[in-house]
PDB file of C-alpha atoms in Angstrom:
ATOM      1  CA  GLU A  13     -23.803  -1.494  21.648  1.00 76.00           C
ATOM      2  CA  ASP A  14     -22.962  -2.939  18.090  1.00 77.00           C
ATOM      3  CA  GLN A  15     -22.743  -6.919  18.401  1.00 88.00           C
ATOM      4  CA  VAL A  16     -21.539  -9.099  15.652  1.00 94.00           C
ATOM      5  CA  THR A  17     -21.556 -12.950  16.272  1.00 96.00           C
ATOM      6  CA  GLN A  18     -20.410 -15.388  13.580  1.00 97.00           C
ATOM      7  CA  SER A  19     -21.059 -19.130  13.238  1.00 97.00           C
ATOM      8  CA  PRO A  20     -19.811 -21.923  13.395  1.00 97.00           C
ATOM      9  CA  GLU A  21     -16.445 -20.978  14.936  1.00 96.00           C
ATOM     10  CA  ALA A  22     -14.929 -23.525  13.145  1.00 97.00           C
ATOM     11  CA  LEU A  23     -16.027 -25.767   9.963  1.00 98.00           C
ATOM     12  CA  ARG A  24     -14.351 -28.508   8.150  1.00 97.00           C
ATOM     13  CA  LEU A  25     -15.693 -29.740   4.562  1.00 97.00           C
ATOM     14  CA  GLN A  26     -14.756 -32.189   2.146  1.00 97.00           C
ATOM     15  CA  GLU A  27     -13.755 -30.705  -1.282  1.00 97.00           C
ATOM     16  CA  GLY A  28     -17.293 -30.325  -3.048  1.00 97.00           C
ATOM     17  CA  GLU A  29     -19.464 -30.286   0.210  1.00 97.00           C
ATOM     18  CA  SER A  30     -21.313 -26.620   0.048  1.00 97.00           C
ATOM     19  CA  SER A  31     -22.133 -25.080   3.202  1.00 98.00           C
ATOM     20  CA  SER A  32     -22.743 -21.780   4.696  1.00 98.00           C
ATOM     21  CA  LEU A  33     -21.384 -19.352   7.380  1.00 98.00           C
ATOM     22  CA  ASN A  34     -23.452 -17.267   9.353  1.00 98.00           C
ATOM     23  CA  CYS A  35     -23.098 -13.715  10.593  1.00 98.00           C
ATOM     24  CA  SER A  36     -25.528 -12.064  12.877  1.00 97.00           C
ATOM     25  CA  TYR A  37     -25.559  -8.778  13.884  1.00 95.00           C
ATOM     26  CA  THR A  38     -27.379  -6.207  16.296  1.00 91.00           C
ATOM     27  CA  VAL A  39     -26.784  -2.336  15.446  1.00 85.00           C
ATOM     28  CA  SER A  40     -29.028   0.458  15.582  1.00 82.00           C
ATOM     29  CA  GLY A  41     -28.855   1.088  11.970  1.00 84.00           C
ATOM     30  CA  LEU A  42     -26.873  -0.646   9.236  1.00 87.00           C
ATOM     31  CA  ARG A  43     -24.797   1.298   6.760  1.00 86.00           C
ATOM     32  CA  GLY A  44     -23.021  -1.546   5.503  1.00 90.00           C
ATOM     33  CA  LEU A  45     -21.958  -5.085   6.135  1.00 94.00           C
ATOM     34  CA  PHE A  46     -18.541  -6.224   5.057  1.00 95.00           C
ATOM     35  CA  TRP A  47     -16.838  -9.522   4.477  1.00 97.00           C
ATOM     36  CA  TYR A  48     -13.410 -10.305   4.586  1.00 97.00           C
ATOM     37  CA  ARG A  49     -11.130 -13.317   4.153  1.00 98.00           C
ATOM     38  CA  GLN A  50      -7.975 -13.885   6.238  1.00 97.00           C
ATOM     39  CA  ASP A  51      -5.348 -16.517   5.550  1.00 96.00           C
ATOM     40  CA  PRO A  52      -3.026 -17.478   8.342  1.00 91.00           C
ATOM     41  CA  GLY A  53      -0.599 -14.832   9.208  1.00 88.00           C
ATOM     42  CA  LYS A  54      -1.766 -12.533   6.945  1.00 93.00           C
ATOM     43  CA  GLY A  55      -4.185  -9.099   6.732  1.00 96.00           C
ATOM     44  CA  PRO A  56      -7.674  -9.687   5.821  1.00 96.00           C
ATOM     45  CA  GLU A  57      -8.496  -9.227   2.424  1.00 96.00           C
ATOM     46  CA  PHE A  58     -11.888  -7.584   1.360  1.00 95.00           C
ATOM     47  CA  LEU A  59     -14.497  -9.684  -0.303  1.00 96.00           C
ATOM     48  CA  PHE A  60     -17.882  -8.122  -0.167  1.00 93.00           C
ATOM     49  CA  THR A  61     -20.127  -5.192   0.899  1.00 93.00           C
ATOM     50  CA  LEU A  62     -23.664  -5.685   1.373  1.00 94.00           C
ATOM     51  CA  TYR A  63     -25.952  -2.578   2.190  1.00 90.00           C
ATOM     52  CA  SER A  64     -29.502  -3.311   2.396  1.00 91.00           C
ATOM     53  CA  ALA A  65     -31.429  -6.711   2.980  1.00 93.00           C
ATOM     54  CA  GLY A  66     -32.127  -8.925   0.205  1.00 95.00           C
ATOM     55  CA  GLU A  67     -28.791  -7.972  -1.812  1.00 95.00           C
ATOM     56  CA  GLU A  68     -26.698 -10.619  -2.757  1.00 96.00           C
ATOM     57  CA  LYS A  69     -23.211 -10.404  -4.227  1.00 96.00           C
ATOM     58  CA  GLU A  70     -21.154 -13.380  -6.064  1.00 96.00           C
ATOM     59  CA  LYS A  71     -17.700 -14.165  -6.513  1.00 94.00           C
ATOM     60  CA  GLU A  72     -16.330 -17.395  -7.830  1.00 95.00           C
ATOM     61  CA  ARG A  73     -17.473 -20.125  -5.450  1.00 96.00           C
ATOM     62  CA  LEU A  74     -18.672 -17.468  -2.821  1.00 97.00           C
ATOM     63  CA  LYS A  75     -22.109 -15.780  -2.334  1.00 98.00           C
ATOM     64  CA  ALA A  76     -22.883 -13.248   0.241  1.00 98.00           C
ATOM     65  CA  THR A  77     -26.515 -12.686   1.116  1.00 98.00           C
ATOM     66  CA  LEU A  78     -27.947 -10.079   3.929  1.00 96.00           C
ATOM     67  CA  THR A  79     -31.534  -9.836   5.905  1.00 94.00           C
ATOM     68  CA  LYS A  80     -32.327  -7.526   8.469  1.00 91.00           C
ATOM     69  CA  LYS A  81     -30.832  -9.406  11.421  1.00 93.00           C
ATOM     70  CA  GLU A  82     -27.876 -11.749   9.511  1.00 96.00           C
ATOM     71  CA  SER A  83     -25.685 -12.462   6.888  1.00 98.00           C
ATOM     72  CA  PHE A  84     -24.839 -15.680   5.153  1.00 98.00           C
ATOM     73  CA  LEU A  85     -21.528 -16.465   2.989  1.00 98.00           C
ATOM     74  CA  HIS A  86     -22.445 -19.459   0.956  1.00 98.00           C
ATOM     75  CA  ILE A  87     -19.696 -21.486  -0.128  1.00 97.00           C
ATOM     76  CA  THR A  88     -20.499 -23.740  -3.228  1.00 97.00           C
ATOM     77  CA  ALA A  89     -18.384 -26.685  -4.017  1.00 97.00           C
ATOM     78  CA  PRO A  90     -15.568 -25.541  -2.123  1.00 97.00           C
ATOM     79  CA  LYS A  91     -11.838 -26.308  -2.997  1.00 97.00           C
ATOM     80  CA  PRO A  92      -9.009 -26.548  -0.647  1.00 97.00           C
ATOM     81  CA  GLU A  93      -7.675 -23.284  -1.381  1.00 97.00           C
ATOM     82  CA  ASP A  94     -10.861 -21.619  -0.226  1.00 97.00           C
ATOM     83  CA  SER A  95      -9.664 -22.623   3.253  1.00 98.00           C
ATOM     84  CA  ALA A  96      -9.084 -19.395   5.556  1.00 98.00           C
ATOM     85  CA  THR A  97     -10.687 -17.567   8.526  1.00 97.00           C
ATOM     86  CA  TYR A  98     -13.732 -15.565   7.061  1.00 98.00           C
ATOM     87  CA  LEU A  99     -14.532 -12.328   9.012  1.00 97.00           C
ATOM     88  CA  CYS A 100     -17.709 -10.156   9.119  1.00 96.00           C
ATOM     89  CA  ALA A 101     -18.159  -6.827  10.032  1.00 94.00           C
ATOM     90  CA  VAL A 102     -20.913  -4.217  10.172  1.00 92.00           C
ATOM     91  CA  GLN A 103     -20.702  -0.359   9.937  1.00 88.00           C
ATOM     92  CA  ALA A 104     -23.519   1.162  11.901  1.00 84.00           C
ATOM     93  CA  SER A 105     -25.417   4.386  10.387  1.00 78.00           C
ATOM     94  CA  GLY A 106     -24.930   6.507  13.860  1.00 68.00           C
ATOM     95  CA  GLY A 107     -22.134   7.425  15.762  1.00 60.00           C
ATOM     96  CA  SER A 108     -18.363   7.179  14.443  1.00 63.00           C
ATOM     97  CA  TYR A 109     -18.811   4.567  11.443  1.00 64.00           C
ATOM     98  CA  ILE A 110     -16.373   2.444  12.751  1.00 74.00           C
ATOM     99  CA  PRO A 111     -16.900  -1.267  11.728  1.00 85.00           C
ATOM    100  CA  THR A 112     -17.598  -3.810  14.539  1.00 89.00           C
ATOM    101  CA  PHE A 113     -15.732  -7.139  13.659  1.00 92.00           C
ATOM    102  CA  GLY A 114     -16.920 -10.621  14.563  1.00 94.00           C
ATOM    103  CA  ARG A 115     -14.637 -13.093  15.578  1.00 94.00           C
ATOM    104  CA  GLY A 116     -14.652 -15.089  12.505  1.00 96.00           C
ATOM    105  CA  THR A 117     -15.416 -18.548  11.284  1.00 97.00           C
ATOM    106  CA  SER A 118     -12.259 -20.886  10.416  1.00 96.00           C
ATOM    107  CA  LEU A 119     -12.933 -23.087   7.378  1.00 98.00           C
ATOM    108  CA  ILE A 120     -10.715 -25.828   6.421  1.00 98.00           C
ATOM    109  CA  VAL A 121     -11.785 -27.880   3.093  1.00 97.00           C
ATOM    110  CA  HIS A 122      -9.987 -31.311   2.864  1.00 96.00           C
ATOM    111  CA  PRO A 123      -9.083 -32.687  -0.326  1.00 95.00           C
TER     112      PRO A 123
ATOM    113  CA  GLU B  20       0.433  -1.135  -6.774  1.00 87.00           C
ATOM    114  CA  ALA B  21      -2.326   0.033  -4.321  1.00 85.00           C
ATOM    115  CA  GLN B  22      -0.886  -1.272  -0.831  1.00 94.00           C
ATOM    116  CA  VAL B  23      -0.665  -0.811   2.778  1.00 97.00           C
ATOM    117  CA  THR B  24       2.751  -1.314   4.258  1.00 97.00           C
ATOM    118  CA  GLN B  25       3.827  -2.270   7.559  1.00 98.00           C
ATOM    119  CA  ASN B  26       7.448  -2.195   9.219  1.00 97.00           C
ATOM    120  CA  PRO B  27       8.621  -4.481  10.848  1.00 97.00           C
ATOM    121  CA  ARG B  28       7.085  -7.283   9.994  1.00 97.00           C
ATOM    122  CA  TYR B  29       8.500  -9.109  13.130  1.00 97.00           C
ATOM    123  CA  LEU B  30       9.960  -7.813  16.034  1.00 97.00           C
ATOM    124  CA  ILE B  31      10.946  -9.309  19.307  1.00 97.00           C
ATOM    125  CA  THR B  32      11.860  -6.741  22.010  1.00 96.00           C
ATOM    126  CA  VAL B  33      11.918  -6.582  25.874  1.00 97.00           C
ATOM    127  CA  THR B  34       9.480  -4.918  28.415  1.00 97.00           C
ATOM    128  CA  GLY B  35       9.913  -1.219  28.653  1.00 96.00           C
ATOM    129  CA  LYS B  36      12.072  -0.516  25.270  1.00 97.00           C
ATOM    130  CA  LYS B  37       9.905   2.198  23.442  1.00 97.00           C
ATOM    131  CA  LEU B  38       9.144   0.990  20.093  1.00 97.00           C
ATOM    132  CA  THR B  39       7.341   2.312  16.858  1.00 98.00           C
ATOM    133  CA  VAL B  40       5.683   0.363  14.042  1.00 98.00           C
ATOM    134  CA  THR B  41       5.330   2.290  11.116  1.00 98.00           C
ATOM    135  CA  CYS B  42       2.412   2.198   8.483  1.00 98.00           C
ATOM    136  CA  SER B  43       1.858   3.628   5.201  1.00 98.00           C
ATOM    137  CA  GLN B  44      -0.849   3.696   2.312  1.00 97.00           C
ATOM    138  CA  ASN B  45      -0.601   4.972  -0.832  1.00 96.00           C
ATOM    139  CA  MET B  46      -4.159   4.991  -1.870  1.00 94.00           C
ATOM    140  CA  ASN B  47      -4.850   8.839  -0.500  1.00 94.00           C
ATOM    141  CA  HIS B  48      -7.167   7.371   1.915  1.00 93.00           C
ATOM    142  CA  GLU B  49      -8.354   9.480   4.751  1.00 92.00           C
ATOM    143  CA  TYR B  50      -9.357   6.704   7.333  1.00 92.00           C
ATOM    144  CA  MET B  51      -6.728   4.645   8.972  1.00 95.00           C
ATOM    145  CA  SER B  52      -6.514   2.406  11.939  1.00 95.00           C
ATOM    146  CA  TRP B  53      -4.842  -0.082  13.857  1.00 97.00           C
ATOM    147  CA  TYR B  54      -5.858  -3.449  15.189  1.00 97.00           C
ATOM    148  CA  ARG B  55      -4.387  -6.327  17.318  1.00 97.00           C
ATOM    149  CA  GLN B  56      -5.794  -9.900  17.019  1.00 95.00           C
ATOM    150  CA  ASP B  57      -4.908 -12.220  19.475  1.00 94.00           C
ATOM    151  CA  PRO B  58      -6.579 -16.038  19.385  1.00 89.00           C
ATOM    152  CA  GLY B  59      -9.874 -16.349  20.494  1.00 84.00           C
ATOM    153  CA  LEU B  60     -10.316 -12.649  20.648  1.00 87.00           C
ATOM    154  CA  GLY B  61     -10.721 -11.808  17.058  1.00 86.00           C
ATOM    155  CA  LEU B  62      -9.735  -8.278  15.645  1.00 92.00           C
ATOM    156  CA  ARG B  63      -9.660  -5.396  17.923  1.00 93.00           C
ATOM    157  CA  GLN B  64      -9.396  -1.606  17.313  1.00 93.00           C
ATOM    158  CA  ILE B  65      -6.842   0.167  18.972  1.00 96.00           C
ATOM    159  CA  TYR B  66      -6.850   3.776  17.507  1.00 96.00           C
ATOM    160  CA  TYR B  67      -8.214   5.223  14.487  1.00 94.00           C
ATOM    161  CA  SER B  68      -7.555   8.472  12.514  1.00 94.00           C
ATOM    162  CA  MET B  69     -10.691  10.063  10.318  1.00 89.00           C
ATOM    163  CA  ASN B  70      -7.773  12.302   8.783  1.00 90.00           C
ATOM    164  CA  VAL B  71      -4.734  14.117   9.328  1.00 95.00           C
ATOM    165  CA  GLU B  72      -4.258  15.378  12.899  1.00 95.00           C
ATOM    166  CA  VAL B  73      -7.702  13.511  14.145  1.00 92.00           C
ATOM    167  CA  THR B  74      -7.013  10.507  15.903  1.00 95.00           C
ATOM    168  CA  ASP B  75      -9.606   8.623  18.265  1.00 93.00           C
ATOM    169  CA  LYS B  76      -9.297   5.820  20.721  1.00 93.00           C
ATOM    170  CA  GLY B  77     -10.490   2.293  19.891  1.00 91.00           C
ATOM    171  CA  ASP B  78     -11.595  -0.682  21.972  1.00 89.00           C
ATOM    172  CA  VAL B  79      -8.100  -1.090  23.250  1.00 95.00           C
ATOM    173  CA  PRO B  80      -6.084   2.010  23.508  1.00 97.00           C
ATOM    174  CA  GLU B  81      -4.232   1.380  26.737  1.00 97.00           C
ATOM    175  CA  GLY B  82      -0.461   1.533  26.513  1.00 97.00           C
ATOM    176  CA  TYR B  83      -0.714   2.792  22.857  1.00 98.00           C
ATOM    177  CA  LYS B  84      -0.008   5.984  21.128  1.00 98.00           C
ATOM    178  CA  VAL B  85      -0.659   7.129  17.660  1.00 98.00           C
ATOM    179  CA  SER B  86       0.044  10.212  15.407  1.00 97.00           C
ATOM    180  CA  ARG B  87      -1.502  11.221  11.896  1.00 97.00           C
ATOM    181  CA  LYS B  88       0.716  14.137  10.947  1.00 97.00           C
ATOM    182  CA  GLU B  89       0.718  13.193   7.145  1.00 97.00           C
ATOM    183  CA  LYS B  90      -2.511  11.636   5.184  1.00 96.00           C
ATOM    184  CA  ARG B  91      -0.228   8.797   4.286  1.00 97.00           C
ATOM    185  CA  ASN B  92       1.462   7.705   7.611  1.00 98.00           C
ATOM    186  CA  PHE B  93      -0.078   6.246  10.821  1.00 98.00           C
ATOM    187  CA  PRO B  94       2.612   5.121  13.111  1.00 98.00           C
ATOM    188  CA  LEU B  95       1.743   2.985  16.272  1.00 98.00           C
ATOM    189  CA  ILE B  96       4.133   3.914  19.262  1.00 98.00           C
ATOM    190  CA  LEU B  97       4.479   1.677  22.281  1.00 97.00           C
ATOM    191  CA  GLU B  98       6.173   3.979  24.858  1.00 95.00           C
ATOM    192  CA  SER B  99       6.765   0.933  27.395  1.00 97.00           C
ATOM    193  CA  PRO B 100       5.765  -2.546  26.046  1.00 97.00           C
ATOM    194  CA  SER B 101       4.846  -5.111  28.283  1.00 97.00           C
ATOM    195  CA  PRO B 102       4.337  -8.825  27.559  1.00 97.00           C
ATOM    196  CA  ASN B 103       0.472  -8.428  27.472  1.00 97.00           C
ATOM    197  CA  GLN B 104       1.157  -6.329  24.333  1.00 98.00           C
ATOM    198  CA  THR B 105       2.658  -9.394  22.398  1.00 98.00           C
ATOM    199  CA  SER B 106       0.369  -9.849  19.596  1.00 97.00           C
ATOM    200  CA  LEU B 107      -0.184  -9.579  15.901  1.00 97.00           C
ATOM    201  CA  TYR B 108      -1.066  -6.289  14.638  1.00 98.00           C
ATOM    202  CA  PHE B 109      -2.772  -4.828  11.508  1.00 98.00           C
ATOM    203  CA  CYS B 110      -2.735  -1.343  10.001  1.00 98.00           C
ATOM    204  CA  ALA B 111      -5.687  -0.519   7.616  1.00 96.00           C
ATOM    205  CA  SER B 112      -7.030   2.299   5.611  1.00 95.00           C
ATOM    206  CA  SER B 113     -10.271   2.920   3.911  1.00 92.00           C
ATOM    207  CA  LEU B 114     -11.600   5.634   1.597  1.00 88.00           C
ATOM    208  CA  ARG B 115     -13.954   7.899   2.790  1.00 80.00           C
ATOM    209  CA  SER B 116     -17.391   8.460   0.817  1.00 72.00           C
ATOM    210  CA  ARG B 117     -20.449  10.790   1.067  1.00 67.00           C
ATOM    211  CA  GLY B 118     -23.784   9.671   1.167  1.00 60.00           C
ATOM    212  CA  LEU B 119     -27.247  10.948   1.779  1.00 59.00           C
ATOM    213  CA  ALA B 120     -27.140  14.359   3.334  1.00 60.00           C
ATOM    214  CA  GLY B 121     -23.567  14.561   3.180  1.00 60.00           C
ATOM    215  CA  ALA B 122     -23.233  12.175   6.072  1.00 62.00           C
ATOM    216  CA  SER B 123     -19.808  10.211   5.769  1.00 64.00           C
ATOM    217  CA  SER B 124     -19.322   6.573   5.408  1.00 68.00           C
ATOM    218  CA  TYR B 125     -16.236   4.647   5.293  1.00 71.00           C
ATOM    219  CA  ASN B 126     -15.656   1.924   2.660  1.00 82.00           C
ATOM    220  CA  GLU B 127     -13.998  -1.408   2.854  1.00 89.00           C
ATOM    221  CA  GLN B 128     -10.850  -1.418   4.607  1.00 92.00           C
ATOM    222  CA  PHE B 129      -7.207  -2.297   2.871  1.00 95.00           C
ATOM    223  CA  PHE B 130      -5.027  -4.071   5.356  1.00 97.00           C
ATOM    224  CA  GLY B 131      -1.479  -4.285   5.856  1.00 97.00           C
ATOM    225  CA  PRO B 132       0.642  -7.443   5.844  1.00 97.00           C
ATOM    226  CA  GLY B 133       0.807  -7.543   9.915  1.00 97.00           C
ATOM    227  CA  THR B 134       3.526  -7.141  12.468  1.00 98.00           C
ATOM    228  CA  ARG B 135       4.241 -10.085  14.930  1.00 97.00           C
ATOM    229  CA  LEU B 136       5.112  -8.357  18.052  1.00 98.00           C
ATOM    230  CA  THR B 137       6.835 -10.275  21.111  1.00 98.00           C
ATOM    231  CA  VAL B 138       7.477  -8.554  24.147  1.00 97.00           C
ATOM    232  CA  LEU B 139       9.734 -10.504  26.735  1.00 96.00           C
TER     233      LEU B 139
END
């Protein structure tokens, strides 16, 4: 069974304090790993897709990296507007190609 | 504007009164799905559809029905709602692509704004 575990569940940072969110996964074969951002009461919004170990993608203060067992979402010098829940999802190469979501990391950035 | 729309956005109903939540996408995506999101449980998939007239159960299908008669629409039906179906519901769509050897792959999902359902 495919499993996705995100840590920590919640993270509080001061503005400018860089940190990383973790997504560890267990799948038979990885087709893709997705990161989403979700604001309270809204639908998740796509951030990145990573396909193979060693791949990295960046967008503003966010950088996503991938290894064979986990992915990190690095947040550099965060701002209060980065406060949100960050979701990770994996798509396995076998079976139905339906993504499995982690439970998310709730990030709060204090000014 | 490319988008997924859901209606209604908010709904309060009573136990046993049938309801339908509509979902529509304008991106010509093959894949559509429904999720519910509850505190501490994350996103759980209810049903999904890989194309017109093709639907399948997700992780929590009990008490729900879906149909996919047109590519753009994927309504969620609750025949007899119960209080444990009080939740935040999201519809999502995704483009299908072909990878190596013709194998299917589904790309990132576009989510609707959500429907907050309360069943009394």
